[in-house]
Amino acid sequence: MKNKVMNAIERHQMLLPGDRVLVALSGGADSMALLHVLLRIKEEYRLCVTAAHYHHGIRGEEADRDEDFVRQACSALGVPLAVGHGDVPQQAKKSGKGLEECAREMRYAFLEQTAQGARIATAHSLSDCEETFLFNLSRGASLHGLTSIPPVRGNIIRPLITCSRDEIEEYCRDNSISYVTDSTNNSDEYTRNRLRHHVVPELKKCNPLFDSAFARLTDGLREDDELLGELTQSVLERAETENGYRTEVLLSVHPSLQKRAVSAIIEGLTGSKPEQLHILNVCALLQSEGDVQVVGGKSLRVRGGLLYRKPEQAEEWSRTAFGGENRLPYGTVYVEMYREISKKKLEKFSQDLLDNCIDYDKIKGKLVFSSIREGDKIRLNGRGVTKPLRRLFAEMGIEAENRKKIIVLRDEQGVVWVDGVGVGERCAVSEETAQVLILSKYD
């Protein structure tokens, strides 16, 4: 088995001379065998080997037993050990995630924190790959899902990836390696256990060399997946712009590459892996325009030949207006007061400037800068028509989620001025105006 491990390390470039390696040590046969093998090749690779054990707070006394066993084993072997504790059931309840998913996230977070840049060696075996493949197959996984567990993922390495569980247990017997057994592994309550106890044995009856056949299968699948990944990256590079991804490029490629590219786009824009339904829905939208909800309640939008993330709705906001500089959530407005202004001077103002001039004496009560509010309307100066701001913004092509970013100035009677629209007729300057507020907005 040592030779198999060394071949896997070399083939997948898992280790370099002088590396620091943190072994994820549960105390089971797989992780104990992994620790012993790495200690055997420690001198050859000039490795610094340490271990980490995570107590999930799930299995009560049995989990306490595992921790005690690992502590004693590492002490006997002279291996530095870090132990972490978590309350997985409480965190799963809080986050709404499944127990297994939450346990995995918390365990890997602990390992990454403990590793501090070192390689993390986990004890996933060929048998684990078989079970993962079958589980993913039953859920209709894509090619990437059928590649099962990768030998290397970032700084995580899996030196036992070509060794079966039978080989690992035989290695433990031959080398007098003690280990503990998780009693939940015997229960058919878990899908993985049912696959291990019932499905895999039947496949081995069909083909006694199933382990080696499966290893060849996943090797080929990983090579195909790697090639498609490179082609997908090329598509993404051609499609990407500052404002989104060009639908023309995405529509021009084979459906296989299109779905892979869309999957990568969804994950990149939302931070979460999409399900197949999300990918298909986005692909269907590429030929038209609109919004589609994807993972985590977030949405993507196709508009103007681009695919991009739909902006979040801006929140309502309000600030009291002051003379001088007013720093607001979506820009700055400078308010300048002219207490005495002549008709002659007003006549020299350009129309653009007049649109941002307010007759101070027509203001009712306190002035407030804010976002649009329900029922807001403005009588457009010189146009003789009153319009709700929502309709006005729609006519201006301002998308609904961006409308609360538009700065509105209001008094106790209603809207006085709107950025990009100008002053309402009620507070516009006239020949009788004596005092003027001039608004200047800049980002």
C-alpha positions as a Markdown table, in Angstrom:
| # | Residue | x | y | z |
|---|---|---|---|---|
| 1 | Met | 0.0 | 0.0 | 0.0 |
| 2 | Lys | 2.9 | 2.3 | 0.7 |
| 3 | Asn | 3.9 | 2.1 | -3.0 |
| 4 | Lys | 0.3 | 2.9 | -4.1 |
| 5 | Val | 0.3 | 6.0 | -1.9 |
| 6 | Met | 3.7 | 7.2 | -3.2 |
| 7 | Asn | 2.5 | 6.7 | -6.8 |
| 8 | Ala | -0.6 | 8.8 | -6.1 |
| 9 | Ile | 1.6 | 11.5 | -4.5 |
| 10 | Glu | 3.9 | 11.6 | -7.5 |
| 11 | Arg | 1.2 | 11.4 | -10.1 |
| 12 | His | -0.9 | 14.2 | -8.7 |
| 13 | Gln | 2.0 | 16.2 | -7.4 |
| 14 | Met | 0.5 | 16.2 | -3.9 |
| 15 | Leu | 3.8 | 16.9 | -2.0 |
| 16 | Leu | 7.1 | 18.6 | -2.5 |
| 17 | Pro | 10.2 | 18.0 | -0.4 |
| 18 | Gly | 10.1 | 20.1 | 2.8 |
| 19 | Asp | 6.3 | 20.4 | 2.9 |
| 20 | Arg | 4.3 | 20.8 | 6.1 |
| 21 | Val | 1.4 | 18.3 | 6.2 |
| 22 | Leu | -1.6 | 18.4 | 8.6 |
| 23 | Val | -3.3 | 15.0 | 8.8 |
| 24 | Ala | -7.1 | 15.1 | 9.4 |
| 25 | Leu | -7.2 | 12.4 | 12.0 |
| 26 | Ser | -10.6 | 10.9 | 13.0 |
| 27 | Gly | -9.1 | 7.9 | 14.6 |
| 28 | Gly | -10.7 | 5.5 | 12.1 |
| 29 | Ala | -8.7 | 2.9 | 10.1 |
| 30 | Asp | -8.3 | 5.2 | 7.0 |
| 31 | Ser | -6.9 | 8.2 | 8.9 |
| 32 | Met | -4.7 | 6.1 | 11.2 |
| 33 | Ala | -3.3 | 4.3 | 8.1 |
| 34 | Leu | -2.7 | 7.6 | 6.4 |
| 35 | Leu | -0.8 | 9.0 | 9.4 |
| 36 | His | 1.4 | 5.9 | 9.6 |
| 37 | Val | 2.2 | 5.9 | 5.8 |
| 38 | Leu | 3.1 | 9.6 | 5.9 |
| 39 | Leu | 5.4 | 9.0 | 8.9 |
| 40 | Arg | 7.1 | 6.2 | 7.0 |
| 41 | Ile | 7.9 | 8.5 | 4.0 |
| 42 | Lys | 8.5 | 11.5 | 6.2 |
| 43 | Glu | 12.3 | 11.4 | 5.9 |
| 44 | Glu | 12.3 | 10.7 | 2.2 |
| 45 | Tyr | 10.2 | 13.9 | 1.6 |
| 46 | Arg | 11.6 | 15.8 | 4.5 |
| 47 | Leu | 8.0 | 16.4 | 5.7 |
| 48 | Cys | 6.8 | 18.1 | 8.9 |
| 49 | Val | 3.8 | 16.0 | 9.9 |
| 50 | Thr | 1.2 | 17.2 | 12.4 |
| 51 | Ala | -2.4 | 16.0 | 13.0 |
| 52 | Ala | -5.8 | 17.6 | 13.8 |
| 53 | His | -8.9 | 16.1 | 15.2 |
| 54 | Tyr | -12.4 | 17.7 | 15.3 |
| 55 | His | -15.1 | 16.8 | 17.8 |
| 56 | His | -18.4 | 17.5 | 16.2 |
| 57 | Gly | -20.5 | 17.3 | 19.3 |
| 58 | Ile | -22.8 | 14.7 | 17.7 |
| 59 | Arg | -22.0 | 11.2 | 19.0 |
| 60 | Gly | -21.7 | 11.8 | 22.8 |
| 61 | Glu | -19.5 | 9.4 | 24.7 |
| 62 | Glu | -18.3 | 7.7 | 21.5 |
| 63 | Ala | -17.0 | 11.0 | 20.2 |
| 64 | Asp | -15.2 | 11.6 | 23.5 |
| 65 | Arg | -13.7 | 8.1 | 23.2 |
| 66 | Asp | -12.4 | 9.0 | 19.7 |
| 67 | Glu | -10.8 | 12.2 | 20.9 |
| 68 | Asp | -9.0 | 10.3 | 23.8 |
| 69 | Phe | -7.8 | 7.6 | 21.4 |
| 70 | Val | -6.4 | 10.2 | 19.0 |
| 71 | Arg | -4.6 | 12.1 | 21.8 |
| 72 | Gln | -3.0 | 8.9 | 23.1 |
| 73 | Ala | -2.0 | 7.7 | 19.6 |
| 74 | Cys | -0.4 | 11.0 | 18.6 |
| 75 | Ser | 1.4 | 11.1 | 22.0 |
| 76 | Ala | 2.8 | 7.6 | 21.4 |
| 77 | Leu | 3.9 | 8.5 | 17.9 |
| 78 | Gly | 5.4 | 11.9 | 18.8 |
| 79 | Val | 3.0 | 13.7 | 16.4 |
| 80 | Pro | 1.8 | 17.2 | 17.4 |
| 81 | Leu | -2.0 | 17.3 | 17.6 |
| 82 | Ala | -4.5 | 20.1 | 17.5 |
| 83 | Val | -8.1 | 19.4 | 18.7 |
| 84 | Gly | -11.1 | 21.4 | 17.9 |
| 85 | His | -14.7 | 21.3 | 19.2 |
| 86 | Gly | -18.0 | 22.4 | 17.7 |
| 87 | Asp | -21.7 | 22.0 | 18.3 |
| 88 | Val | -22.8 | 20.9 | 14.9 |
| 89 | Pro | -26.5 | 20.2 | 15.8 |
| 90 | Gln | -26.9 | 23.7 | 17.1 |
| 91 | Gln | -25.1 | 25.3 | 14.1 |
| 92 | Ala | -27.2 | 23.2 | 11.6 |
| 93 | Lys | -30.4 | 24.3 | 13.3 |
| 94 | Lys | -29.3 | 27.9 | 13.2 |
| 95 | Ser | -28.2 | 27.8 | 9.5 |
| 96 | Gly | -31.0 | 25.6 | 8.3 |
| 97 | Lys | -28.4 | 23.2 | 6.7 |
| 98 | Gly | -28.3 | 19.4 | 7.0 |
| 99 | Leu | -26.2 | 17.8 | 9.8 |
| 100 | Glu | -23.7 | 16.2 | 7.4 |
| 101 | Glu | -23.2 | 19.4 | 5.3 |
| 102 | Cys | -22.8 | 21.5 | 8.4 |
| 103 | Ala | -20.4 | 19.1 | 10.0 |
| 104 | Arg | -18.2 | 19.1 | 6.9 |
| 105 | Glu | -18.1 | 22.9 | 6.7 |
| 106 | Met | -17.2 | 23.3 | 10.3 |
| 107 | Arg | -14.6 | 20.5 | 10.1 |
| 108 | Tyr | -12.9 | 22.0 | 7.1 |
| 109 | Ala | -13.0 | 25.5 | 8.5 |
| 110 | Phe | -11.1 | 24.1 | 11.6 |
| 111 | Leu | -8.6 | 22.3 | 9.4 |
| 112 | Glu | -7.9 | 25.4 | 7.3 |
| 113 | Gln | -7.4 | 27.5 | 10.3 |
| 114 | Thr | -5.1 | 25.0 | 11.9 |
| 115 | Ala | -3.1 | 24.3 | 8.8 |
| 116 | Gln | -2.0 | 27.9 | 8.4 |
| 117 | Gly | -0.9 | 27.3 | 4.8 |
| 118 | Ala | 0.2 | 23.7 | 5.2 |
| 119 | Arg | -1.1 | 20.8 | 3.1 |
| 120 | Ile | -4.1 | 19.1 | 4.6 |
| 121 | Ala | -4.1 | 15.3 | 4.1 |
| 122 | Thr | -7.5 | 13.7 | 4.3 |
| 123 | Ala | -8.0 | 9.9 | 4.3 |
| 124 | His | -10.5 | 9.6 | 1.4 |
| 125 | Ser | -10.0 | 6.2 | -0.3 |
| 126 | Leu | -11.0 | 4.5 | -3.5 |
| 127 | Ser | -14.0 | 3.0 | -1.7 |
| 128 | Asp | -15.1 | 6.5 | -0.7 |
| 129 | Cys | -14.8 | 7.6 | -4.3 |
| 130 | Glu | -17.0 | 4.6 | -5.4 |
| 131 | Glu | -19.7 | 5.6 | -2.9 |
| 132 | Thr | -19.6 | 9.2 | -3.8 |
| 133 | Phe | -19.9 | 8.3 | -7.5 |
| 134 | Leu | -22.9 | 6.1 | -6.9 |
| 135 | Phe | -24.6 | 8.8 | -4.7 |
| 136 | Asn | -24.0 | 11.5 | -7.3 |
| 137 | Leu | -25.2 | 9.1 | -10.1 |
| 138 | Ser | -28.4 | 8.5 | -8.2 |
| 139 | Arg | -29.0 | 12.3 | -8.1 |
| 140 | Gly | -28.4 | 12.8 | -11.9 |
| 141 | Ala | -25.1 | 14.5 | -11.5 |
| 142 | Ser | -23.2 | 16.1 | -14.4 |
| 143 | Leu | -19.8 | 14.8 | -15.6 |
| 144 | His | -18.0 | 16.8 | -13.0 |
| 145 | Gly | -20.1 | 15.2 | -10.2 |
| 146 | Leu | -19.3 | 11.8 | -11.6 |
| 147 | Thr | -15.5 | 12.4 | -11.3 |
| 148 | Ser | -16.2 | 11.8 | -7.6 |
| 149 | Ile | -13.6 | 13.0 | -5.1 |
| 150 | Pro | -10.6 | 14.8 | -6.6 |
| 151 | Pro | -7.1 | 13.6 | -5.6 |
| 152 | Val | -6.1 | 17.3 | -5.0 |
| 153 | Arg | -8.3 | 20.3 | -4.3 |
| 154 | Gly | -6.3 | 23.4 | -3.5 |
| 155 | Asn | -4.1 | 22.6 | -0.5 |
| 156 | Ile | -6.2 | 19.5 | 0.3 |
| 157 | Ile | -4.5 | 16.2 | -0.7 |
| 158 | Arg | -5.8 | 12.6 | -0.6 |
| 159 | Pro | -2.9 | 10.2 | -0.7 |
| 160 | Leu | -5.1 | 7.1 | -0.2 |
| 161 | Ile | -7.3 | 7.9 | -3.2 |
| 162 | Thr | -6.2 | 4.7 | -5.1 |
| 163 | Cys | -6.4 | 2.3 | -2.0 |
| 164 | Ser | -9.6 | 0.4 | -1.3 |
| 165 | Arg | -11.0 | 0.1 | 2.2 |
| 166 | Asp | -10.1 | -3.6 | 2.3 |
| 167 | Glu | -6.4 | -2.8 | 1.5 |
| 168 | Ile | -6.4 | -0.1 | 4.2 |
| 169 | Glu | -7.7 | -2.4 | 6.9 |
| 170 | Glu | -5.3 | -5.1 | 5.8 |
| 171 | Tyr | -2.4 | -2.6 | 6.1 |
| 172 | Cys | -3.6 | -1.8 | 9.6 |
| 173 | Arg | -3.6 | -5.5 | 10.6 |
| 174 | Asp | -0.2 | -6.1 | 9.0 |
| 175 | Asn | 1.3 | -3.2 | 10.8 |
| 176 | Ser | -0.5 | -3.6 | 14.2 |
| 177 | Ile | -2.2 | -0.2 | 13.8 |
| 178 | Ser | -5.0 | 0.3 | 16.3 |
| 179 | Tyr | -8.1 | 2.4 | 15.3 |
| 180 | Val | -11.6 | 3.2 | 16.5 |
| 181 | Thr | -14.9 | 2.4 | 14.6 |
| 182 | Asp | -17.7 | 4.8 | 14.2 |
| 183 | Ser | -20.9 | 2.9 | 15.2 |
| 184 | Thr | -23.0 | 5.0 | 12.8 |
| 185 | Asn | -21.0 | 3.3 | 9.9 |
| 186 | Asn | -23.1 | 0.1 | 10.6 |
| 187 | Ser | -26.4 | 1.8 | 10.3 |
| 188 | Asp | -28.4 | 1.7 | 7.0 |
| 189 | Glu | -30.1 | 4.9 | 8.0 |
| 190 | Tyr | -27.5 | 6.8 | 6.0 |
| 191 | Thr | -27.5 | 6.7 | 2.2 |
| 192 | Arg | -23.7 | 6.2 | 2.0 |
| 193 | Asn | -23.9 | 3.2 | 4.3 |
| 194 | Arg | -26.6 | 1.6 | 2.2 |
| 195 | Leu | -24.5 | 2.0 | -0.9 |
| 196 | Arg | -21.5 | 0.5 | 0.9 |
| 197 | His | -23.4 | -2.4 | 2.4 |
| 198 | His | -25.7 | -3.4 | -0.5 |
| 199 | Val | -24.9 | -1.7 | -3.8 |
| 200 | Val | -21.1 | -2.0 | -4.0 |
| 201 | Pro | -21.1 | -5.7 | -3.0 |
| 202 | Glu | -23.5 | -6.5 | -5.8 |
| 203 | Leu | -21.3 | -4.6 | -8.3 |
| 204 | Lys | -18.3 | -6.7 | -7.1 |
| 205 | Lys | -20.3 | -9.8 | -7.8 |
| 206 | Cys | -20.8 | -8.6 | -11.4 |
| 207 | Asn | -17.1 | -7.8 | -11.7 |
| 208 | Pro | -14.7 | -9.1 | -9.0 |
| 209 | Leu | -12.2 | -6.5 | -10.4 |
| 210 | Phe | -14.7 | -3.6 | -9.8 |
| 211 | Asp | -12.2 | -1.5 | -7.8 |
| 212 | Ser | -9.6 | -1.4 | -10.6 |
| 213 | Ala | -12.3 | -0.9 | -13.2 |
| 214 | Phe | -13.8 | 2.0 | -11.3 |
| 215 | Ala | -10.3 | 3.6 | -10.9 |
| 216 | Arg | -9.9 | 3.4 | -14.7 |
| 217 | Leu | -13.4 | 4.9 | -15.2 |
| 218 | Thr | -12.8 | 7.9 | -12.9 |
| 219 | Asp | -9.3 | 8.5 | -14.4 |
| 220 | Gly | -10.9 | 8.9 | -17.8 |
| 221 | Leu | -13.8 | 11.0 | -16.5 |
| 222 | Arg | -11.4 | 13.4 | -14.8 |
| 223 | Glu | -9.3 | 13.8 | -18.0 |
| 224 | Asp | -12.5 | 14.6 | -20.0 |
| 225 | Asp | -13.7 | 17.0 | -17.2 |
| 226 | Glu | -10.3 | 18.7 | -17.2 |
| 227 | Leu | -10.4 | 19.3 | -21.0 |
| 228 | Leu | -14.0 | 20.6 | -20.9 |
| 229 | Gly | -13.0 | 22.9 | -18.0 |
| 230 | Glu | -10.2 | 24.4 | -20.1 |
| 231 | Leu | -12.6 | 24.9 | -23.1 |
| 232 | Thr | -15.2 | 26.5 | -20.7 |
| 233 | Gln | -12.6 | 28.9 | -19.4 |
| 234 | Ser | -11.9 | 30.0 | -22.9 |
| 235 | Val | -15.6 | 30.6 | -23.5 |
| 236 | Leu | -15.8 | 32.7 | -20.3 |
| 237 | Glu | -12.9 | 34.8 | -21.3 |
| 238 | Arg | -14.5 | 35.6 | -24.7 |
| 239 | Ala | -17.9 | 36.3 | -23.1 |
| 240 | Glu | -16.8 | 38.4 | -20.1 |
| 241 | Thr | -17.1 | 42.2 | -20.2 |
| 242 | Glu | -17.0 | 44.9 | -17.5 |
| 243 | Asn | -20.8 | 44.8 | -17.2 |
| 244 | Gly | -21.6 | 41.1 | -17.6 |
| 245 | Tyr | -21.3 | 38.2 | -20.0 |
| 246 | Arg | -22.2 | 38.5 | -23.7 |
| 247 | Thr | -25.1 | 36.2 | -24.5 |
| 248 | Glu | -24.0 | 36.1 | -28.2 |
| 249 | Val | -20.9 | 34.2 | -27.2 |
| 250 | Leu | -22.7 | 31.9 | -24.8 |
| 251 | Leu | -25.3 | 31.0 | -27.5 |
| 252 | Ser | -22.6 | 30.3 | -30.1 |
| 253 | Val | -21.1 | 27.3 | -28.3 |
| 254 | His | -22.0 | 23.6 | -27.8 |
| 255 | Pro | -24.8 | 23.1 | -25.2 |
| 256 | Ser | -22.3 | 21.2 | -23.0 |
| 257 | Leu | -19.9 | 24.2 | -22.9 |
| 258 | Gln | -22.8 | 26.6 | -22.6 |
| 259 | Lys | -24.2 | 24.9 | -19.4 |
| 260 | Arg | -20.7 | 24.6 | -17.9 |
| 261 | Ala | -20.1 | 28.3 | -18.6 |
| 262 | Val | -23.5 | 29.3 | -17.2 |
| 263 | Ser | -22.8 | 27.2 | -14.1 |
| 264 | Ala | -19.5 | 29.0 | -13.5 |
| 265 | Ile | -21.1 | 32.4 | -14.1 |
| 266 | Ile | -23.9 | 31.6 | -11.5 |
| 267 | Glu | -21.3 | 30.5 | -9.0 |
| 268 | Gly | -19.1 | 33.5 | -9.6 |
| 269 | Leu | -21.9 | 36.0 | -9.3 |
| 270 | Thr | -23.7 | 34.4 | -6.3 |
| 271 | Gly | -21.0 | 32.6 | -4.5 |
| 272 | Ser | -23.0 | 29.4 | -4.4 |
| 273 | Lys | -23.0 | 26.3 | -6.6 |
| 274 | Pro | -26.2 | 26.1 | -8.7 |
| 275 | Glu | -28.4 | 23.1 | -9.2 |
| 276 | Gln | -29.1 | 21.8 | -12.7 |
| 277 | Leu | -32.5 | 23.5 | -12.8 |
| 278 | His | -30.9 | 26.9 | -12.2 |
| 279 | Ile | -28.5 | 26.3 | -15.0 |
| 280 | Leu | -31.2 | 25.2 | -17.5 |
| 281 | Asn | -33.4 | 28.2 | -16.6 |
| 282 | Val | -30.6 | 30.6 | -17.2 |
| 283 | Cys | -29.7 | 28.9 | -20.5 |
| 284 | Ala | -33.3 | 29.2 | -21.6 |
| 285 | Leu | -33.3 | 32.9 | -20.9 |
| 286 | Leu | -30.2 | 33.7 | -23.0 |
| 287 | Gln | -32.2 | 34.0 | -26.2 |
| 288 | Ser | -34.6 | 36.6 | -24.7 |
| 289 | Glu | -34.6 | 39.2 | -21.9 |
| 290 | Gly | -35.8 | 39.1 | -18.3 |
| 291 | Asp | -34.9 | 37.9 | -14.8 |
| 292 | Val | -34.5 | 34.4 | -13.4 |
| 293 | Gln | -34.1 | 33.4 | -9.8 |
| 294 | Val | -31.1 | 31.1 | -9.1 |
| 295 | Val | -29.4 | 29.8 | -6.0 |
| 296 | Gly | -29.9 | 31.4 | -2.6 |
| 297 | Gly | -32.8 | 33.6 | -3.7 |
| 298 | Lys | -30.5 | 35.7 | -5.9 |
| 299 | Ser | -31.5 | 36.5 | -9.5 |
| 300 | Leu | -29.6 | 37.0 | -12.8 |
| 301 | Arg | -30.8 | 39.3 | -15.6 |
| 302 | Val | -30.5 | 39.1 | -19.4 |
| 303 | Arg | -30.7 | 42.6 | -21.0 |
| 304 | Gly | -29.0 | 44.3 | -23.8 |
| 305 | Gly | -27.2 | 41.2 | -24.9 |
| 306 | Leu | -25.6 | 40.7 | -21.5 |
| 307 | Leu | -26.1 | 38.3 | -18.6 |
| 308 | Tyr | -25.4 | 39.8 | -15.2 |
| 309 | Arg | -26.6 | 39.6 | -11.6 |
| 310 | Lys | -29.8 | 41.5 | -11.0 |
| 311 | Pro | -28.9 | 44.4 | -8.6 |
| 312 | Glu | -30.3 | 44.2 | -5.1 |
| 313 | Gln | -33.2 | 46.5 | -4.2 |
| 314 | Ala | -31.8 | 49.7 | -2.7 |
| 315 | Glu | -33.1 | 50.4 | 0.8 |
| 316 | Glu | -35.1 | 53.5 | 1.8 |
| 317 | Trp | -33.1 | 56.3 | 3.3 |
| 318 | Ser | -33.6 | 59.9 | 4.6 |
| 319 | Arg | -31.3 | 62.8 | 5.6 |
| 320 | Thr | -32.1 | 66.3 | 6.9 |
| 321 | Ala | -31.0 | 68.9 | 4.3 |
| 322 | Phe | -28.4 | 71.5 | 5.3 |
| 323 | Gly | -26.7 | 74.4 | 3.6 |
| 324 | Gly | -23.4 | 73.4 | 2.1 |
| 325 | Glu | -22.3 | 69.9 | 1.4 |
| 326 | Asn | -24.8 | 67.1 | 2.0 |
| 327 | Arg | -23.2 | 63.6 | 1.8 |
| 328 | Leu | -25.9 | 61.2 | 0.9 |
| 329 | Pro | -26.0 | 57.4 | 0.3 |
| 330 | Tyr | -26.0 | 57.8 | -3.5 |
| 331 | Gly | -24.1 | 61.0 | -4.1 |
| 332 | Thr | -23.4 | 64.5 | -2.6 |
| 333 | Val | -25.6 | 67.5 | -3.1 |
| 334 | Tyr | -24.2 | 71.0 | -2.4 |
| 335 | Val | -26.9 | 73.5 | -1.3 |
| 336 | Glu | -26.0 | 77.2 | -1.9 |
| 337 | Met | -28.2 | 80.0 | -0.6 |
| 338 | Tyr | -28.7 | 83.4 | -2.4 |
| 339 | Arg | -30.7 | 85.7 | 0.0 |
| 340 | Glu | -31.1 | 88.5 | -2.4 |
| 341 | Ile | -31.2 | 87.9 | -6.1 |
| 342 | Ser | -32.3 | 90.2 | -8.8 |
| 343 | Lys | -34.6 | 89.4 | -11.7 |
| 344 | Lys | -31.8 | 90.5 | -14.1 |
| 345 | Lys | -29.4 | 87.9 | -12.6 |
| 346 | Leu | -32.0 | 85.1 | -12.8 |
| 347 | Glu | -32.5 | 85.9 | -16.5 |
| 348 | Lys | -28.9 | 85.1 | -17.1 |
| 349 | Phe | -29.2 | 81.6 | -15.6 |
| 350 | Ser | -29.2 | 78.8 | -18.1 |
| 351 | Gln | -32.2 | 76.4 | -18.2 |
| 352 | Asp | -30.1 | 73.6 | -16.7 |
| 353 | Leu | -29.3 | 75.8 | -13.7 |
| 354 | Leu | -32.9 | 77.0 | -13.4 |
| 355 | Asp | -34.0 | 73.4 | -13.2 |
| 356 | Asn | -31.9 | 73.1 | -10.0 |
| 357 | Cys | -33.0 | 76.4 | -8.4 |
| 358 | Ile | -35.6 | 76.5 | -5.7 |
| 359 | Asp | -37.6 | 79.6 | -4.5 |
| 360 | Tyr | -36.7 | 79.5 | -0.8 |
| 361 | Asp | -39.8 | 81.3 | 0.3 |
| 362 | Lys | -42.1 | 78.7 | -1.3 |
| 363 | Ile | -40.7 | 75.9 | 0.9 |
| 364 | Lys | -43.1 | 74.6 | 3.6 |
| 365 | Gly | -41.3 | 73.5 | 6.7 |
| 366 | Lys | -38.1 | 71.4 | 7.0 |
| 367 | Leu | -36.3 | 70.2 | 3.9 |
| 368 | Val | -35.3 | 66.5 | 3.7 |
| 369 | Phe | -33.2 | 64.5 | 1.2 |
| 370 | Ser | -34.6 | 61.0 | 0.8 |
| 371 | Ser | -35.3 | 58.1 | -1.6 |
| 372 | Ile | -38.6 | 57.8 | -3.4 |
| 373 | Arg | -41.6 | 57.1 | -1.2 |
| 374 | Glu | -45.0 | 55.5 | -2.0 |
| 375 | Gly | -47.3 | 58.1 | -3.6 |
| 376 | Asp | -44.6 | 60.6 | -4.5 |
| 377 | Lys | -45.5 | 62.8 | -7.4 |
| 378 | Ile | -44.2 | 66.0 | -9.0 |
| 379 | Arg | -45.8 | 68.7 | -11.2 |
| 380 | Leu | -43.2 | 69.2 | -13.9 |
| 381 | Asn | -42.2 | 72.8 | -14.2 |
| 382 | Gly | -43.4 | 74.4 | -17.4 |
| 383 | Arg | -45.0 | 71.2 | -18.7 |
| 384 | Gly | -48.4 | 71.5 | -17.0 |
| 385 | Val | -48.6 | 67.8 | -16.0 |
| 386 | Thr | -48.3 | 66.0 | -12.7 |
| 387 | Lys | -46.7 | 62.6 | -12.7 |
| 388 | Pro | -46.1 | 59.9 | -10.1 |
| 389 | Leu | -42.3 | 59.5 | -9.6 |
| 390 | Arg | -42.6 | 55.7 | -10.2 |
| 391 | Arg | -44.0 | 56.3 | -13.7 |
| 392 | Leu | -41.6 | 59.1 | -14.4 |
| 393 | Phe | -38.6 | 56.9 | -13.4 |
| 394 | Ala | -40.0 | 54.1 | -15.6 |
| 395 | Glu | -40.2 | 56.4 | -18.6 |
| 396 | Met | -36.6 | 57.5 | -17.9 |
| 397 | Gly | -35.5 | 53.8 | -18.1 |
| 398 | Ile | -34.5 | 53.6 | -14.5 |
| 399 | Glu | -34.8 | 50.0 | -13.3 |
| 400 | Ala | -37.1 | 49.4 | -10.3 |
| 401 | Glu | -34.2 | 48.2 | -8.0 |
| 402 | Asn | -32.3 | 51.4 | -8.7 |
| 403 | Arg | -35.1 | 53.9 | -8.1 |
| 404 | Lys | -34.4 | 54.4 | -4.4 |
| 405 | Lys | -30.9 | 55.5 | -5.4 |
| 406 | Ile | -32.4 | 58.6 | -7.0 |
| 407 | Ile | -32.1 | 61.7 | -4.7 |
| 408 | Val | -35.4 | 63.4 | -3.9 |
| 409 | Leu | -35.7 | 66.7 | -2.0 |
| 410 | Arg | -39.0 | 67.2 | -0.1 |
| 411 | Asp | -40.6 | 69.6 | 2.3 |
| 412 | Glu | -43.7 | 69.1 | 4.4 |
| 413 | Gln | -46.0 | 69.4 | 1.4 |
| 414 | Gly | -44.3 | 66.9 | -0.8 |
| 415 | Val | -41.6 | 66.6 | -3.5 |
| 416 | Val | -39.7 | 69.8 | -4.2 |
| 417 | Trp | -36.8 | 68.6 | -6.5 |
| 418 | Val | -35.6 | 65.3 | -8.1 |
| 419 | Asp | -32.1 | 64.6 | -9.3 |
| 420 | Gly | -32.1 | 64.3 | -13.0 |
| 421 | Val | -35.6 | 65.8 | -13.3 |
| 422 | Gly | -35.4 | 69.2 | -11.7 |
| 423 | Val | -37.5 | 71.4 | -9.5 |
| 424 | Gly | -41.3 | 71.0 | -9.3 |
| 425 | Glu | -43.6 | 73.8 | -10.4 |
| 426 | Arg | -44.7 | 74.6 | -6.8 |
| 427 | Cys | -41.2 | 75.7 | -5.8 |
| 428 | Ala | -39.8 | 76.9 | -9.1 |
| 429 | Val | -38.3 | 80.4 | -9.3 |
| 430 | Ser | -40.3 | 83.2 | -10.9 |
| 431 | Glu | -40.1 | 86.9 | -11.4 |
| 432 | Glu | -41.1 | 87.5 | -7.8 |
| 433 | Thr | -38.4 | 85.2 | -6.4 |
| 434 | Ala | -36.2 | 87.0 | -3.9 |
| 435 | Gln | -34.3 | 84.1 | -2.2 |
| 436 | Val | -32.9 | 81.1 | -4.1 |
| 437 | Leu | -31.5 | 77.7 | -3.2 |
| 438 | Ile | -29.2 | 76.3 | -5.9 |
| 439 | Leu | -28.6 | 72.6 | -5.8 |
| 440 | Ser | -25.4 | 71.0 | -7.3 |
| 441 | Lys | -25.2 | 67.2 | -7.3 |
| 442 | Tyr | -22.0 | 65.2 | -7.9 |
| 443 | Asp | -21.0 | 61.6 | -7.2 |
